[in-house]
Amino acid sequence: MTGTATLLHDIQALAAALEDTRDQMEAGLAADLTGLDTRVAALCAEAQSARGDAELAAALERLLPTLDAVASALTRQRETLAAATEGRHDPHTARQRASAAYGRGTTAAPGDLPPDPPATPSRQS
């Protein structure tokens, strides 16, 4: 059996990793969730063997909102990818992100852009 201090440290490390994962996913990046289920299950099994430890129970309970946030971010990413695959409007396309970054309210198709300014003749001496 692992000591309470070690379990608390492992739970805090998992919480930090989950928060980083959520932030990456919210930024539109893919997150590697490989082994997350195994890691959570191992922590829960260890904590279960220390039944009655209120501090461990509280630490695990504090993980729930973070796990829910990661699940929500994953669902949004999946929906966005499904929309893009089906050709539906994708709010995270590079063009829309660039438009938002430059303060343009709507995304224009290439044909909707204003024409280039007329060329001015160069002066020749």
Coordinates of C-alpha atoms in Angstrom, one line a residue:
M1 CA 0.0 0.0 0.0
T2 CA 1.2 3.5 -0.9
G3 CA 1.5 6.1 1.8
T4 CA -1.1 8.9 2.1
A5 CA 1.5 11.6 1.4
T6 CA 2.6 9.8 -1.8
L7 CA -1.1 9.4 -2.9
L8 CA -1.8 13.0 -2.2
H9 CA 1.2 14.0 -4.3
D10 CA 0.1 11.7 -7.1
I11 CA -3.4 13.1 -7.0
Q12 CA -2.1 16.7 -7.1
A13 CA 0.2 15.8 -10.0
L14 CA -2.7 14.3 -11.9
A15 CA -4.8 17.4 -11.3
A16 CA -2.1 19.6 -12.7
A17 CA -1.6 17.4 -15.7
L18 CA -5.4 17.4 -16.3
E19 CA -5.5 21.2 -16.1
D20 CA -2.7 21.5 -18.6
T21 CA -4.5 19.0 -20.9
R22 CA -7.7 21.0 -20.6
D23 CA -5.9 24.2 -21.5
Q24 CA -4.3 22.6 -24.6
M25 CA -7.7 21.3 -25.7
E26 CA -9.4 24.6 -25.2
A27 CA -6.7 26.2 -27.3
G28 CA -7.6 23.7 -30.1
L29 CA -4.6 21.5 -29.7
A30 CA -4.8 17.7 -29.6
A31 CA -4.1 16.2 -26.2
D32 CA -2.6 12.8 -25.5
L33 CA -5.0 11.0 -23.1
T34 CA -3.2 7.7 -23.4
G35 CA -3.1 6.0 -20.0
L36 CA -5.3 8.5 -18.3
D37 CA -7.9 5.8 -17.4
T38 CA -5.2 3.5 -16.1
R39 CA -3.7 6.3 -14.0
V40 CA -7.0 7.3 -12.5
A41 CA -8.0 3.7 -11.8
A42 CA -4.7 3.1 -10.0
L43 CA -5.1 6.1 -7.8
C44 CA -8.7 5.2 -7.0
A45 CA -7.6 1.6 -6.1
E46 CA -4.8 2.9 -3.9
A47 CA -7.1 5.4 -2.2
Q48 CA -9.8 2.7 -1.7
S49 CA -7.3 0.6 0.2
A50 CA -6.9 3.5 2.6
R51 CA -10.6 3.7 3.4
G52 CA -11.7 6.2 5.9
D53 CA -9.0 8.7 5.0
A54 CA -11.0 11.9 4.7
E55 CA -8.0 13.8 3.2
L56 CA -7.6 11.4 0.3
A57 CA -11.4 11.3 -0.3
A58 CA -11.4 15.1 -0.5
A59 CA -8.4 15.2 -2.8
L60 CA -10.1 12.7 -5.2
E61 CA -13.3 14.6 -5.0
R62 CA -11.5 17.8 -6.0
L63 CA -10.4 15.9 -9.2
L64 CA -14.0 15.6 -10.4
P65 CA -14.5 19.1 -11.8
T66 CA -11.2 18.9 -13.6
L67 CA -12.1 15.5 -15.1
D68 CA -15.5 17.0 -16.1
A69 CA -13.8 20.0 -17.8
V70 CA -11.4 17.7 -19.8
A71 CA -14.4 15.6 -20.8
S72 CA -16.3 18.7 -22.0
A73 CA -13.3 20.0 -23.9
L74 CA -12.9 16.5 -25.5
T75 CA -16.6 16.6 -26.5
R76 CA -16.3 20.1 -28.1
Q77 CA -13.2 18.9 -30.0
R78 CA -15.0 15.9 -31.3
E79 CA -18.0 17.9 -32.4
T80 CA -15.8 20.5 -34.1
L81 CA -13.9 17.7 -36.0
A82 CA -17.2 16.0 -37.0
A83 CA -18.5 19.4 -38.3
A84 CA -15.4 19.9 -40.3
T85 CA -15.5 16.4 -41.7
E86 CA -19.1 16.9 -42.7
G87 CA -18.4 20.3 -44.3
R88 CA -20.3 22.2 -41.7
H89 CA -19.2 25.5 -40.3
D90 CA -16.1 25.0 -38.2
P91 CA -15.5 27.9 -35.7
H92 CA -11.9 27.0 -35.3
T93 CA -10.6 27.2 -38.9
A94 CA -7.4 29.0 -39.4
R95 CA -9.0 31.7 -41.5
Q96 CA -11.6 32.5 -38.8
R97 CA -8.9 32.6 -36.1
A98 CA -6.8 34.9 -38.2
S99 CA -9.8 37.1 -38.9
A100 CA -10.5 37.3 -35.2
A101 CA -6.9 38.1 -34.4
Y102 CA -6.9 41.0 -36.9
G103 CA -10.3 42.3 -35.6
R104 CA -12.3 41.4 -38.6
G105 CA -15.9 40.6 -37.6
T106 CA -16.8 38.1 -40.3
T107 CA -14.9 35.7 -42.5
A108 CA -15.0 36.6 -46.2
A109 CA -14.6 34.2 -49.0
P110 CA -11.7 35.0 -51.4
G111 CA -14.2 36.5 -53.9
D112 CA -15.6 38.8 -51.3
L113 CA -12.4 40.6 -50.5
P114 CA -12.0 44.2 -51.7
P115 CA -10.1 44.6 -55.0
D116 CA -6.4 45.4 -54.9
P117 CA -5.7 49.1 -55.1
P118 CA -4.9 50.4 -58.5
A119 CA -1.2 50.3 -59.3
T120 CA 0.4 53.7 -59.3
P121 CA 2.9 54.4 -62.1
S122 CA 6.4 54.7 -60.9
R123 CA 8.4 57.9 -61.5
Q124 CA 11.2 57.6 -63.9
S125 CA 14.0 60.2 -63.8

